[in-house]
Short mmCIF file of C-alpha atoms in Angstrom, two decimals:
data_model
loop_
_atom_site.label_atom_id
_atom_site.label_comp_id
_atom_site.label_asym_id
_atom_site.label_seq_id
_atom_site.Cartn_x
_atom_site.Cartn_y
_atom_site.Cartn_z
CA MET A 1 7.80 -36.05 14.32
CA LEU A 2 7.10 -32.86 16.29
CA HIS A 3 9.01 -30.78 13.73
CA ALA A 4 7.00 -32.34 10.89
CA GLY A 5 3.75 -31.60 12.76
CA ILE A 6 4.72 -27.94 13.21
CA GLN A 7 5.66 -27.65 9.55
CA GLU A 8 2.36 -29.18 8.50
CA HIS A 9 0.46 -26.80 10.77
CA LEU A 10 2.33 -23.76 9.43
CA SER A 11 1.55 -24.77 5.85
CA THR A 12 -2.23 -24.59 6.36
CA PRO A 13 -4.02 -21.64 4.68
CA HIS A 14 -5.05 -20.07 7.99
CA ALA A 15 -1.49 -20.22 9.33
CA GLN A 16 -0.08 -18.80 6.10
CA LEU A 17 -2.60 -15.95 6.22
CA LEU A 18 -1.60 -15.19 9.80
CA LEU A 19 2.14 -15.28 9.04
CA ILE A 20 1.80 -12.89 6.09
CA ASN A 21 -0.36 -10.46 8.01
CA LEU A 22 1.97 -10.43 10.99
CA LEU A 23 4.35 -8.46 8.79
CA THR A 24 1.46 -6.29 7.61
CA CYS A 25 0.72 -5.51 11.25
CA GLY A 26 4.38 -4.79 12.01
CA LEU A 27 4.68 -2.44 9.05
CA GLU A 28 1.57 -0.55 10.04
CA VAL A 29 2.80 -0.23 13.63
CA CYS A 30 5.95 1.49 12.36
CA LEU A 31 4.12 3.66 9.81
CA ALA A 32 1.38 4.71 12.24
CA ALA A 33 3.91 5.56 14.94
CA GLY A 34 5.80 7.57 12.32
CA VAL A 35 2.70 9.50 11.21
CA THR A 36 1.98 10.36 14.84
CA PHE A 37 5.51 10.98 16.10
CA VAL A 38 7.46 12.36 13.13
CA PRO A 39 5.69 15.74 12.48
CA PRO A 40 6.24 16.96 16.07
CA LEU A 41 9.80 15.59 15.86
CA LEU A 42 10.50 17.67 12.76
CA LEU A 43 9.02 20.79 14.31
CA GLU A 44 11.13 20.27 17.43
CA ALA A 45 14.25 19.99 15.25
CA GLY A 46 13.53 23.50 13.92
CA VAL A 47 11.93 22.62 10.57
CA GLU A 48 9.28 25.19 9.59
CA GLY A 49 5.73 24.04 9.07
CA LYS A 50 5.67 24.59 5.31
CA PHE A 51 8.91 22.64 4.89
CA MET A 52 7.78 19.95 7.32
CA THR A 53 4.93 19.00 5.00
CA MET A 54 7.37 18.82 2.08
CA VAL A 55 9.66 16.48 4.06
CA LEU A 56 6.71 14.17 4.62
CA GLY A 57 6.32 13.97 0.82
CA ILE A 58 9.86 12.71 0.15
CA GLY A 59 9.15 9.10 1.08
CA PRO A 60 6.00 8.77 -1.07
CA ILE A 61 7.80 10.40 -4.03
CA VAL A 62 10.61 7.83 -3.79
CA GLY A 63 7.98 5.12 -3.43
CA LEU A 64 6.23 6.29 -6.60
CA LEU A 65 9.52 6.00 -8.51
CA VAL A 66 10.20 2.41 -7.46
CA VAL A 67 6.85 0.75 -6.72
CA HIS A 68 6.10 -0.10 -10.38
CA LEU A 69 9.63 -1.45 -10.85
CA ILE A 70 9.26 -3.60 -7.76
CA GLY A 71 5.88 -4.85 -8.95
CA SER A 72 7.02 -5.73 -12.45
CA ALA A 73 10.30 -7.27 -11.27
CA SER A 74 8.47 -9.37 -8.68
CA ASP A 75 6.10 -10.77 -11.30
CA SER A 76 9.02 -12.11 -13.37
CA TRP A 77 11.39 -13.04 -10.51
CA THR A 78 12.42 -16.64 -9.83
CA SER A 79 14.39 -17.77 -6.79
CA ARG A 80 14.39 -20.44 -4.13
CA TYR A 81 12.55 -18.00 -1.85
CA GLY A 82 9.76 -17.30 -4.34
CA ARG A 83 8.77 -14.20 -6.28
CA ARG A 84 7.52 -11.92 -3.53
CA ARG A 85 9.57 -12.47 -0.39
CA PRO A 86 12.98 -11.27 -1.72
CA PHE A 87 11.46 -7.86 -2.43
CA ILE A 88 9.56 -7.88 0.86
CA TRP A 89 12.80 -8.53 2.76
CA LEU A 90 14.66 -5.87 0.78
CA MET A 91 12.12 -3.23 1.79
CA CYS A 92 12.16 -4.48 5.38
CA VAL A 93 15.90 -3.80 5.58
CA GLY A 94 15.19 -0.17 4.67
CA VAL A 95 12.54 0.07 7.39
CA MET A 96 14.96 -1.34 9.97
CA LEU A 97 17.63 1.17 8.99
CA SER A 98 15.14 4.01 9.36
CA LEU A 99 14.21 2.87 12.86
CA ILE A 100 17.88 3.21 13.79
CA ILE A 101 18.59 6.50 12.00
CA ILE A 102 15.59 8.54 13.21
CA PRO A 103 16.15 8.35 17.00
CA TYR A 104 19.92 8.70 16.71
CA SER A 105 20.05 11.44 14.07
CA SER A 106 21.61 13.84 16.59
CA HIS A 107 24.31 11.35 17.57
CA LEU A 108 25.10 10.56 13.93
CA ALA A 109 25.32 14.28 13.14
CA SER A 110 27.78 14.87 15.97
CA LEU A 111 30.09 12.25 14.48
CA LEU A 112 30.26 13.89 11.06
CA GLY A 113 30.55 17.65 11.22
CA ALA A 114 30.46 20.99 12.95
CA ASN A 115 27.10 22.11 11.47
CA HIS A 116 25.31 19.91 13.93
CA ALA A 117 21.77 21.21 13.38
CA GLY A 118 21.81 20.97 9.58
CA ILE A 119 23.29 17.48 9.52
CA GLU A 120 20.85 16.32 12.18
CA VAL A 121 17.91 17.46 10.04
CA ALA A 122 19.49 15.72 7.01
CA PHE A 123 19.72 12.42 8.89
CA LEU A 124 16.18 12.89 10.17
CA VAL A 125 14.91 13.47 6.62
CA LEU A 126 16.84 10.40 5.40
CA GLY A 127 15.31 8.22 8.10
CA ILE A 128 11.79 9.50 7.49
CA GLY A 129 12.17 9.01 3.73
CA LEU A 130 13.35 5.42 4.23
CA LEU A 131 10.52 4.63 6.64
CA ASP A 132 7.81 6.05 4.37
CA SER A 133 9.09 4.73 1.03
CA CYS A 134 10.22 1.25 2.10
CA GLY A 135 7.23 0.75 4.41
CA GLN A 136 4.68 1.71 1.76
CA VAL A 137 6.36 -0.13 -1.13
CA CYS A 138 6.72 -3.30 0.98
CA LEU A 139 2.94 -3.57 1.13
CA THR A 140 2.72 -4.06 -2.66
CA PRO A 141 4.44 -7.50 -2.86
CA LEU A 142 2.63 -8.43 0.37
CA GLU A 143 -0.73 -7.73 -1.28
CA ALA A 144 0.37 -9.65 -4.38
CA LEU A 145 1.36 -12.60 -2.19
CA LEU A 146 -2.08 -12.59 -0.60
CA SER A 147 -3.67 -12.53 -4.05
CA ASP A 148 -1.42 -15.41 -5.17
CA LEU A 149 -2.40 -17.58 -2.22
CA PHE A 150 -6.11 -16.64 -2.17
CA PRO A 151 -7.16 -15.86 -5.77
CA GLU A 152 -10.84 -16.85 -5.60
CA GLY A 153 -13.60 -14.34 -4.88
CA GLU A 154 -14.79 -15.48 -1.44
CA SER A 155 -11.38 -16.46 -0.10
CA CYS A 156 -9.82 -13.31 -1.59
CA ARG A 157 -12.30 -11.03 0.16
CA ARG A 158 -11.78 -12.90 3.42
CA ALA A 159 -7.98 -12.67 3.06
CA PHE A 160 -8.06 -8.93 2.47
CA SER A 161 -10.52 -8.52 5.35
CA VAL A 162 -7.90 -10.09 7.60
CA TYR A 163 -5.33 -7.85 5.93
CA ALA A 164 -7.39 -4.76 6.76
CA LEU A 165 -7.94 -6.09 10.28
CA THR A 166 -4.19 -6.39 10.88
CA VAL A 167 -3.65 -2.95 9.35
CA GLY A 168 -6.16 -1.59 11.85
CA LEU A 169 -4.53 -3.49 14.70
CA GLY A 170 -1.11 -2.21 13.70
CA ALA A 171 -2.45 1.32 13.48
CA CYS A 172 -3.95 0.98 16.97
CA ILE A 173 -0.65 -0.13 18.42
CA GLY A 174 1.31 2.42 16.40
CA THR A 175 -0.79 5.38 17.50
CA MET A 176 -0.94 4.17 21.11
CA LEU A 177 2.81 3.70 21.64
CA PRO A 178 3.79 7.40 21.19
CA ALA A 179 1.00 8.41 23.58
CA VAL A 180 2.63 6.45 26.44
CA ASP A 181 5.27 8.17 28.55
CA TRP A 182 8.24 5.78 28.39
CA SER A 183 10.82 8.22 29.75
CA GLY A 184 10.58 6.92 33.33
CA ILE A 185 11.56 3.36 32.40
CA TRP A 186 15.09 2.30 33.32
CA LEU A 187 15.94 1.13 29.80
CA ALA A 188 14.70 4.42 28.34
CA LYS A 189 17.05 6.32 30.63
CA GLN A 190 19.94 4.12 29.55
CA LEU A 191 19.19 4.55 25.87
CA GLY A 192 18.80 8.33 26.02
CA GLY A 193 15.10 9.04 26.46
CA GLN A 194 11.58 8.56 25.13
CA GLU A 195 12.44 8.62 21.41
CA GLN A 196 15.27 6.10 21.62
CA PHE A 197 13.24 3.61 23.65
CA LEU A 198 10.18 3.93 21.43
CA PHE A 199 12.10 3.27 18.22
CA LEU A 200 13.98 0.36 19.80
CA LEU A 201 10.62 -1.12 20.76
CA LEU A 202 9.41 -0.64 17.18
CA LEU A 203 12.57 -2.33 15.87
CA VAL A 204 12.06 -5.36 18.13
CA ILE A 205 8.40 -5.71 17.14
CA PHE A 206 9.15 -5.33 13.45
CA THR A 207 12.06 -7.80 13.50
CA GLY A 208 9.81 -10.47 15.00
CA CYS A 209 7.22 -9.86 12.28
CA VAL A 210 9.87 -10.15 9.55
CA ILE A 211 11.06 -13.49 10.98
CA ALA A 212 7.49 -14.80 10.62
CA THR A 213 7.74 -14.47 6.82
CA PHE A 214 10.56 -17.06 6.79
CA PHE A 215 7.86 -19.70 7.27
CA VAL A 216 5.63 -18.50 4.42
CA SER A 217 5.51 -20.90 1.47
CA GLU A 218 4.46 -19.19 -1.73
CA GLU A 219 1.86 -20.96 -3.82
CA LEU A 220 3.58 -20.14 -7.10
CA LYS A 221 6.85 -21.98 -6.69
CA PRO A 222 9.96 -20.89 -8.60
CA SER A 223 10.82 -23.03 -11.58
CA ILE A 224 13.48 -25.21 -9.95
CA ILE A 225 13.78 -28.80 -11.13
CA GLN A 226 14.08 -31.39 -8.32
CA VAL A 227 16.42 -34.20 -9.23
CA GLU A 228 14.93 -37.49 -8.03
CA VAL A 229 15.40 -41.20 -8.71
CA PRO A 230 12.61 -43.75 -8.97
CA GLY A 231 11.05 -44.40 -5.62
CA ASP A 232 10.99 -40.71 -4.69
CA HIS A 233 14.40 -40.87 -3.03
CA PRO A 234 16.42 -37.70 -3.59
CA VAL A 235 19.86 -38.02 -5.13
CA ARG A 236 22.62 -37.70 -2.55
CA LYS A 237 25.03 -34.89 -3.19
CA GLY A 238 28.51 -36.35 -3.44
CA PRO A 239 31.82 -34.45 -3.36
CA CYS A 240 31.92 -34.31 -7.16
CA LEU A 241 28.47 -32.73 -7.35
CA GLN A 242 29.34 -30.24 -4.60
CA ALA A 243 32.55 -29.31 -6.43
CA CYS A 244 30.60 -28.78 -9.63
CA GLN A 245 28.21 -26.48 -7.82
CA LEU A 246 31.12 -24.22 -6.88
CA TRP A 247 31.62 -23.41 -10.54
CA THR A 248 28.07 -22.09 -10.76
CA PHE A 249 28.98 -18.89 -8.89
CA PRO A 250 30.28 -17.09 -12.03
CA LEU A 251 27.11 -18.14 -13.81
CA ARG A 252 24.98 -16.78 -10.96
CA ALA A 253 26.92 -13.52 -11.03
CA TRP A 254 26.25 -13.23 -14.76
CA GLN A 255 22.57 -13.96 -14.12
CA LEU A 256 22.54 -11.13 -11.60
CA VAL A 257 23.98 -8.77 -14.21
CA LEU A 258 21.32 -9.86 -16.68
CA THR A 259 18.65 -9.33 -14.00
CA LEU A 260 19.82 -5.78 -13.37
CA ARG A 261 19.87 -5.16 -17.10
CA SER A 262 16.32 -6.49 -17.35
CA MET A 263 15.20 -4.18 -14.54
CA CYS A 264 16.60 -1.22 -16.46
CA ALA A 265 14.65 -2.40 -19.49
CA LEU A 266 11.46 -2.29 -17.45
CA PHE A 267 11.14 1.50 -17.81
CA PRO A 268 9.94 1.52 -21.45
CA ARG A 269 7.74 -1.52 -20.76
CA LEU A 270 6.17 0.24 -17.81
CA ARG A 271 5.53 3.33 -19.90
CA THR A 272 3.81 1.21 -22.55
CA PHE A 273 1.75 -0.59 -19.94
CA CYS A 274 0.68 2.59 -18.17
CA CYS A 275 -0.58 3.97 -21.49
CA LYS A 276 -2.79 0.89 -21.87
CA VAL A 277 -4.07 0.39 -18.33
CA PRO A 278 -7.30 -1.65 -18.40
CA ILE A 279 -10.24 0.70 -18.25
CA ALA A 280 -11.69 -0.94 -15.13
CA LEU A 281 -8.39 -0.62 -13.28
CA TRP A 282 -8.01 2.97 -14.48
CA HIS A 283 -11.38 4.03 -13.03
CA LEU A 284 -10.60 2.25 -9.77
CA PHE A 285 -7.22 4.01 -9.63
CA VAL A 286 -8.80 7.47 -10.02
CA ALA A 287 -11.41 6.74 -7.34
CA GLN A 288 -8.73 5.32 -5.05
CA LEU A 289 -6.51 8.36 -5.61
CA CYS A 290 -9.21 10.89 -4.71
CA SER A 291 -10.38 8.86 -1.72
CA TRP A 292 -6.88 8.49 -0.29
CA MET A 293 -6.16 12.17 -1.02
CA GLY A 294 -8.91 13.08 1.40
CA LEU A 295 -8.10 10.42 3.98
CA MET A 296 -4.33 11.04 3.92
CA THR A 297 -4.74 14.81 4.19
CA PHE A 298 -6.80 14.18 7.30
CA MET A 299 -4.54 11.53 8.85
CA LEU A 300 -1.20 13.23 8.18
CA PHE A 301 -2.15 16.52 9.81
CA TYR A 302 -4.87 15.57 12.27
CA THR A 303 -2.63 15.65 15.37
CA ASP A 304 -1.32 19.08 14.37
CA PHE A 305 -4.90 20.26 13.74
CA VAL A 306 -5.96 19.20 17.25
CA GLY A 307 -2.82 20.56 18.92
CA GLU A 308 -2.91 23.97 17.28
CA GLY A 309 -6.57 24.39 16.28
CA LEU A 310 -8.48 22.97 19.23
CA TYR A 311 -5.96 23.28 22.07
CA LYS A 312 -4.41 26.56 20.82
CA GLY A 313 -0.91 25.21 21.39
CA VAL A 314 2.34 26.31 19.72
CA PRO A 315 4.61 23.50 18.45
CA VAL A 316 7.76 25.65 18.31
CA ALA A 317 7.37 27.01 21.84
CA LYS A 318 10.00 26.12 24.40
CA PRO A 319 9.46 22.83 26.27
CA GLY A 320 7.69 23.35 29.57
CA THR A 321 5.89 26.54 28.58
CA GLU A 322 2.11 26.74 28.66
CA ASP A 323 1.82 26.99 24.86
CA ARG A 324 3.98 23.92 24.38
CA LEU A 325 2.16 21.91 27.05
CA ARG A 326 -1.18 22.67 25.39
CA TYR A 327 0.19 21.56 22.03
CA ASP A 328 1.59 18.31 23.48
CA GLU A 329 -1.75 17.60 25.14
CA GLY A 330 -3.50 18.22 21.83
CA VAL A 331 -1.13 15.85 20.02
CA ARG A 332 -1.93 13.14 22.58
CA MET A 333 -5.65 13.71 22.08
CA GLY A 334 -5.12 13.61 18.31
CA SER A 335 -3.35 10.29 18.75
CA MET A 336 -6.40 9.08 20.65
CA GLY A 337 -8.62 10.07 17.72
CA LEU A 338 -6.44 8.10 15.30
CA PHE A 339 -6.43 5.20 17.73
CA LEU A 340 -10.23 5.17 17.77
CA GLN A 341 -10.18 5.37 13.97
CA SER A 342 -8.14 2.18 13.93
CA VAL A 343 -10.52 0.50 16.39
CA ILE A 344 -13.53 1.34 14.21
CA SER A 345 -11.57 0.13 11.18
CA MET A 346 -10.94 -3.21 12.88
CA MET A 347 -14.63 -3.56 13.78
CA PHE A 348 -15.73 -2.96 10.21
CA SER A 349 -13.00 -5.27 8.86
CA CYS A 350 -14.32 -8.10 11.04
CA SER A 351 -17.87 -7.61 9.76
CA MET A 352 -17.03 -6.62 6.17
CA GLU A 353 -17.93 -9.97 4.66
CA TYR A 354 -21.37 -9.87 6.31
CA LEU A 355 -21.94 -6.24 5.31
CA ILE A 356 -21.06 -6.91 1.67
CA LYS A 357 -23.39 -9.90 1.55
CA MET A 358 -26.17 -7.83 3.12
CA PHE A 359 -25.82 -4.54 1.19
CA GLY A 360 -23.55 -5.30 -1.76
CA THR A 361 -20.04 -4.18 -2.63
CA ARG A 362 -21.12 -1.02 -4.44
CA SER A 363 -23.28 0.28 -1.58
CA ILE A 364 -20.62 -0.35 1.06
CA TYR A 365 -17.88 1.24 -1.03
CA ILE A 366 -19.81 4.42 -1.87
CA ALA A 367 -21.15 4.76 1.70
CA SER A 368 -17.59 4.63 3.05
CA ILE A 369 -16.50 7.38 0.65
CA VAL A 370 -19.46 9.56 1.68
CA CYS A 371 -18.52 9.11 5.34
CA LEU A 372 -15.18 10.92 4.91
CA PRO A 373 -16.37 14.39 3.75
CA LEU A 374 -19.27 14.31 6.20
CA ALA A 375 -16.92 13.68 9.14
CA THR A 376 -14.41 16.33 8.08
CA ILE A 377 -17.12 18.95 7.41
CA VAL A 378 -18.31 18.47 10.98
CA MET A 379 -14.74 19.10 12.20
CA CYS A 380 -14.63 22.39 10.28
CA PHE A 381 -17.59 23.87 12.15
CA THR A 382 -17.07 22.70 15.72
CA SER A 383 -14.55 23.35 18.47
CA SER A 384 -15.74 20.48 20.65
CA VAL A 385 -12.94 18.00 21.26
CA THR A 386 -15.48 15.22 21.84
CA ILE A 387 -17.34 15.76 18.57
CA VAL A 388 -14.08 16.05 16.61
CA THR A 389 -12.76 12.83 18.17
CA ILE A 390 -15.99 10.95 17.34
CA SER A 391 -15.85 12.26 13.77
CA ALA A 392 -12.22 11.15 13.47
CA ALA A 393 -13.18 7.71 14.72
CA MET A 394 -15.91 7.36 12.08
CA THR A 395 -13.36 7.75 9.28
CA GLY A 396 -12.25 4.26 10.31
CA PHE A 397 -15.12 2.97 8.16
CA THR A 398 -13.54 4.62 5.12
CA PHE A 399 -10.10 3.35 6.09
CA SER A 400 -11.34 -0.24 6.39
CA VAL A 401 -13.19 -0.31 3.07
CA LEU A 402 -10.28 1.24 1.16
CA GLN A 403 -8.06 -1.55 2.47
CA ILE A 404 -10.40 -4.34 1.32
CA VAL A 405 -12.69 -3.57 -1.62
CA PRO A 406 -10.17 -2.06 -4.12
CA TYR A 407 -7.78 -5.01 -3.71
CA THR A 408 -10.49 -7.64 -4.12
CA LEU A 409 -11.71 -5.76 -7.20
CA THR A 410 -8.17 -5.68 -8.59
CA THR A 411 -7.86 -9.44 -8.10
CA PHE A 412 -11.25 -9.84 -9.79
CA TYR A 413 -10.12 -7.70 -12.73
CA HIS A 414 -6.89 -9.65 -13.10
CA ASN A 415 -8.52 -13.08 -12.99
CA ASN A 416 -11.35 -12.15 -15.40
CA ARG A 417 -10.02 -11.55 -18.88
CA GLN A 418 -13.03 -9.49 -19.94
CA MET A 419 -11.89 -6.84 -17.47
CA GLN A 420 -8.54 -6.49 -19.23
CA LEU A 421 -9.76 -4.23 -22.05
CA PRO A 422 -7.21 -1.43 -22.37
CA LYS A 423 -8.03 2.23 -21.82
CA TYR A 424 -8.64 4.13 -25.07
CA LYS A 425 -9.85 7.65 -25.67
CA ASP A 426 -12.35 6.48 -28.30
CA ALA A 427 -14.67 3.87 -26.82
CA GLY A 428 -16.33 3.51 -30.22
CA VAL A 429 -13.31 1.59 -31.42
CA TYR A 430 -14.95 -1.56 -30.11
CA ASN A 431 -18.08 -1.06 -32.15
CA ASN A 432 -16.40 -0.36 -35.50
CA VAL A 433 -14.54 -3.60 -36.12
CA THR A 434 -14.65 -4.86 -39.68
CA GLU A 435 -14.91 -8.50 -40.65
CA LYS A 436 -11.25 -8.53 -41.66
CA GLU A 437 -10.25 -7.01 -38.35
CA GLN A 438 -12.35 -9.58 -36.51
CA LYS A 439 -10.27 -12.32 -38.08
CA THR A 440 -6.91 -10.68 -37.54
CA GLY A 441 -7.66 -9.28 -34.10
CA PHE A 442 -6.26 -5.85 -35.05
CA HIS A 443 -7.99 -2.53 -35.60
CA LYS A 444 -6.75 0.37 -37.69
CA ASP A 445 -7.40 2.92 -34.92
CA THR A 446 -5.71 1.06 -32.10
CA PRO A 447 -2.40 2.50 -30.91
CA ASN A 448 0.59 0.67 -32.37
CA GLY A 449 -1.67 -1.96 -33.84
CA VAL A 450 -2.38 -3.58 -30.48
CA SER A 451 -4.56 -6.63 -30.74
CA LEU A 452 -8.03 -6.07 -29.31
CA PHE A 453 -9.11 -9.69 -29.44
CA PRO A 454 -7.41 -13.06 -29.80
CA SER A 455 -7.34 -14.38 -33.34
CA HIS A 456 -9.81 -17.11 -32.51
CA SER A 457 -12.42 -14.82 -30.88
CA PRO A 458 -15.17 -12.60 -32.34
CA PRO A 459 -15.36 -8.92 -31.29
CA LEU A 460 -16.92 -7.79 -28.05
CA CYS A 461 -20.64 -7.05 -28.37
CA LEU A 462 -21.47 -3.73 -26.72
CA ASP A 463 -24.57 -2.73 -28.69
CA PRO A 464 -27.98 -2.25 -27.01
CA ASP A 465 -29.25 -5.37 -28.81
CA CYS A 466 -26.87 -7.51 -26.79
CA ASP A 467 -29.10 -7.18 -23.67
CA GLY A 468 -26.19 -5.81 -21.65
CA ALA A 469 -24.42 -9.15 -21.72
CA VAL A 470 -20.87 -9.85 -22.71
CA THR A 471 -21.40 -12.46 -25.43
CA VAL A 472 -17.87 -12.80 -26.66
CA ALA A 473 -15.05 -15.13 -25.83
CA GLU A 474 -12.70 -13.54 -23.34
CA PRO A 475 -9.86 -11.31 -24.50
CA SER A 476 -6.37 -12.64 -24.20
CA ALA A 477 -4.91 -12.91 -20.71
CA PRO A 478 -2.71 -10.07 -19.50
CA LYS A 479 1.00 -10.60 -19.88
CA HIS A 480 1.79 -8.76 -16.66
CA GLY A 481 1.36 -10.16 -13.16
CA ILE A 482 -0.90 -9.23 -10.29
CA CYS A 483 1.91 -7.43 -8.44
CA LEU A 484 2.06 -4.76 -11.15
CA ASP A 485 -1.70 -4.23 -10.86
CA MET A 486 -1.28 -3.89 -7.10
CA ALA A 487 1.59 -1.45 -7.68
CA ILE A 488 -0.68 0.73 -9.82
CA LEU A 489 -3.29 0.73 -7.06
CA ASP A 490 -0.71 1.43 -4.36
CA SER A 491 0.76 4.27 -6.39
CA ALA A 492 -2.56 6.05 -5.77
CA ILE A 493 -1.88 5.81 -2.03
CA LEU A 494 1.67 7.09 -2.46
CA LEU A 495 0.55 9.94 -4.71
CA SER A 496 -2.17 10.83 -2.22
CA GLN A 497 0.58 11.48 0.33
CA VAL A 498 2.78 13.48 -2.04
CA VAL A 499 0.26 16.13 -3.09
CA PRO A 500 -1.00 17.06 0.40
CA SER A 501 2.57 17.06 1.71
CA LEU A 502 3.64 19.54 -0.95
CA ILE A 503 0.68 21.92 -0.85
CA MET A 504 -0.80 21.86 2.64
CA GLY A 505 2.00 23.86 4.27
CA PHE A 506 1.46 26.72 1.82
CA ILE A 507 -2.34 26.53 2.10
CA VAL A 508 -2.18 26.76 5.90
CA GLN A 509 0.28 29.64 5.64
CA MET A 510 -2.02 31.50 3.23
CA THR A 511 -5.22 30.90 5.21
CA GLN A 512 -3.54 31.33 8.61
CA THR A 513 -5.64 28.50 10.07
CA VAL A 514 -5.04 24.78 10.56
CA THR A 515 -8.74 24.18 9.84
CA ALA A 516 -7.58 24.18 6.21
CA TYR A 517 -6.30 20.63 6.82
CA VAL A 518 -9.78 19.17 7.34
CA ALA A 519 -11.40 21.52 4.81
CA VAL A 520 -9.12 20.27 2.02
CA ALA A 521 -9.73 16.69 3.16
CA ALA A 522 -13.48 17.31 2.81
CA ALA A 523 -13.01 18.77 -0.69
CA PHE A 524 -11.09 15.70 -1.83
CA GLY A 525 -13.80 13.53 -0.28
CA PHE A 526 -16.55 15.16 -2.33
CA ILE A 527 -14.51 14.68 -5.51
CA ALA A 528 -14.03 11.03 -4.55
CA ILE A 529 -17.80 10.54 -4.29
CA TYR A 530 -18.15 11.48 -7.97
CA PHE A 531 -15.44 9.10 -9.18
CA SER A 532 -16.52 6.24 -6.91
CA ASN A 533 -19.75 6.05 -8.90
CA LYS A 534 -17.67 5.22 -11.99
CA VAL A 535 -15.90 2.21 -10.46
CA VAL A 536 -16.50 -1.10 -12.25
CA PHE A 537 -17.96 -3.64 -9.81
CA ASP A 538 -19.14 -6.25 -12.32
CA LYS A 539 -19.18 -7.02 -16.02
CA ASN A 540 -22.40 -5.06 -16.57
CA ASP A 541 -20.64 -1.93 -15.34
CA LEU A 542 -17.88 -2.52 -17.87
CA THR A 543 -20.44 -2.95 -20.66
CA LYS A 544 -22.14 0.35 -19.79
CA LEU A 545 -18.80 2.12 -19.44
CA THR A 546 -17.42 1.08 -22.81
CA ALA A 547 -20.80 1.63 -24.50
CA HIS A 548 -20.59 5.30 -23.61
#
């Protein structure tokens, strides 16, 4: 009876939302600790600054290569554990491996070869790549699972507000943990020091969060037929039935081969889909990319900016020297700024539903984008640690909105068929549909003869005489799933990490100042303001967009 009561409680929507976002929190703890701890770790290992930024781009590049495959495969996957969780668990294994490899890279290198320093850096790069790629890609099926369970507008916005809240909470914990001196603890001494204890603590926290997903029940159940007899009594499995089930292993192995073959066949399908991304999703992707370019440039290099720019420290100086102590103090203060950013993000996430009702989605979204370049411009022209820290904290508003609004808009696009119009270079194609083409649903100028409208629907009315209303029956539903849409959106986040990681080292080397970090972040922020005004927030926006 008690077990049944617990199961019933865990199956409630609030409990399911909490269980899913426990893993979100655990992932963000690991990623935030990595963002804070890994750059100084690479510099200490002897990696030059310009190469350090390139190492930070390896994980996002790998993520870009696999995130669309994971999204598409998850949409078509069927198993007893659902569509999303097998891919979530697969990525979690990669995160766990990284939490073991990073702190023990030196020990692993000593076991393999004489070139200790080079092999140590290789293991460190491997661990960082696993942490970044698996941690970021894991969020995509998590977001799709949230959208599956909470598809409606109000509940979807509330679900992603909780998602952003747990991201902020995880970022708070993740940025706070490296700032604590753990080296004096008995267990830290036994394990080998600060790094080993910290990553063991991260591993314990993350493992507990992964276990929580075992109790998540996906809304979209896999297509498994339950064999029952009248009276709702399940058929008992006798020895004969159990023996028959043993012979299903070859069949399952063959199904696995077919699954792998299908995943390989996803590449051309993904290429076709990416060429026909719905116009609303395409504009949101561009705005998301520019916004995250600015925010990621700031977040990835903020601790280094404070340590070198404000505290005049030297990261490659010998431990214990004055230059090194100043840098370490600056890194801790930078961690405090990111911590406050996460606190502000949590505050806005808690009040996001009220703010959107009061001011509207468009106003909140654009205001958050404007906040980023304003804060970073202030950092460029001041040497006050207090002002810089306050400015860093205010970017939490941007961080919160980018975790909520784009995902609720993506769910809105996916569940409203009118938003699924593909992206074409010639918007006039919708206005020049002949009577014959209206009946067939095909247009002579559409690529590969793709159907614009279902055969039973008239064309979309986008002329001024239509009073700005969409008067047509909805276009056909998309054949892809929500996880692929989320993967497209998340690829903007991954790409926003790749570009700064590849270019910022060279820009800082050319300008000879770490102020270039926040200056470039401000430039990306101003570009994002322009594209955020082109985001589709409702059907009227889509009508205006396609009319032009």
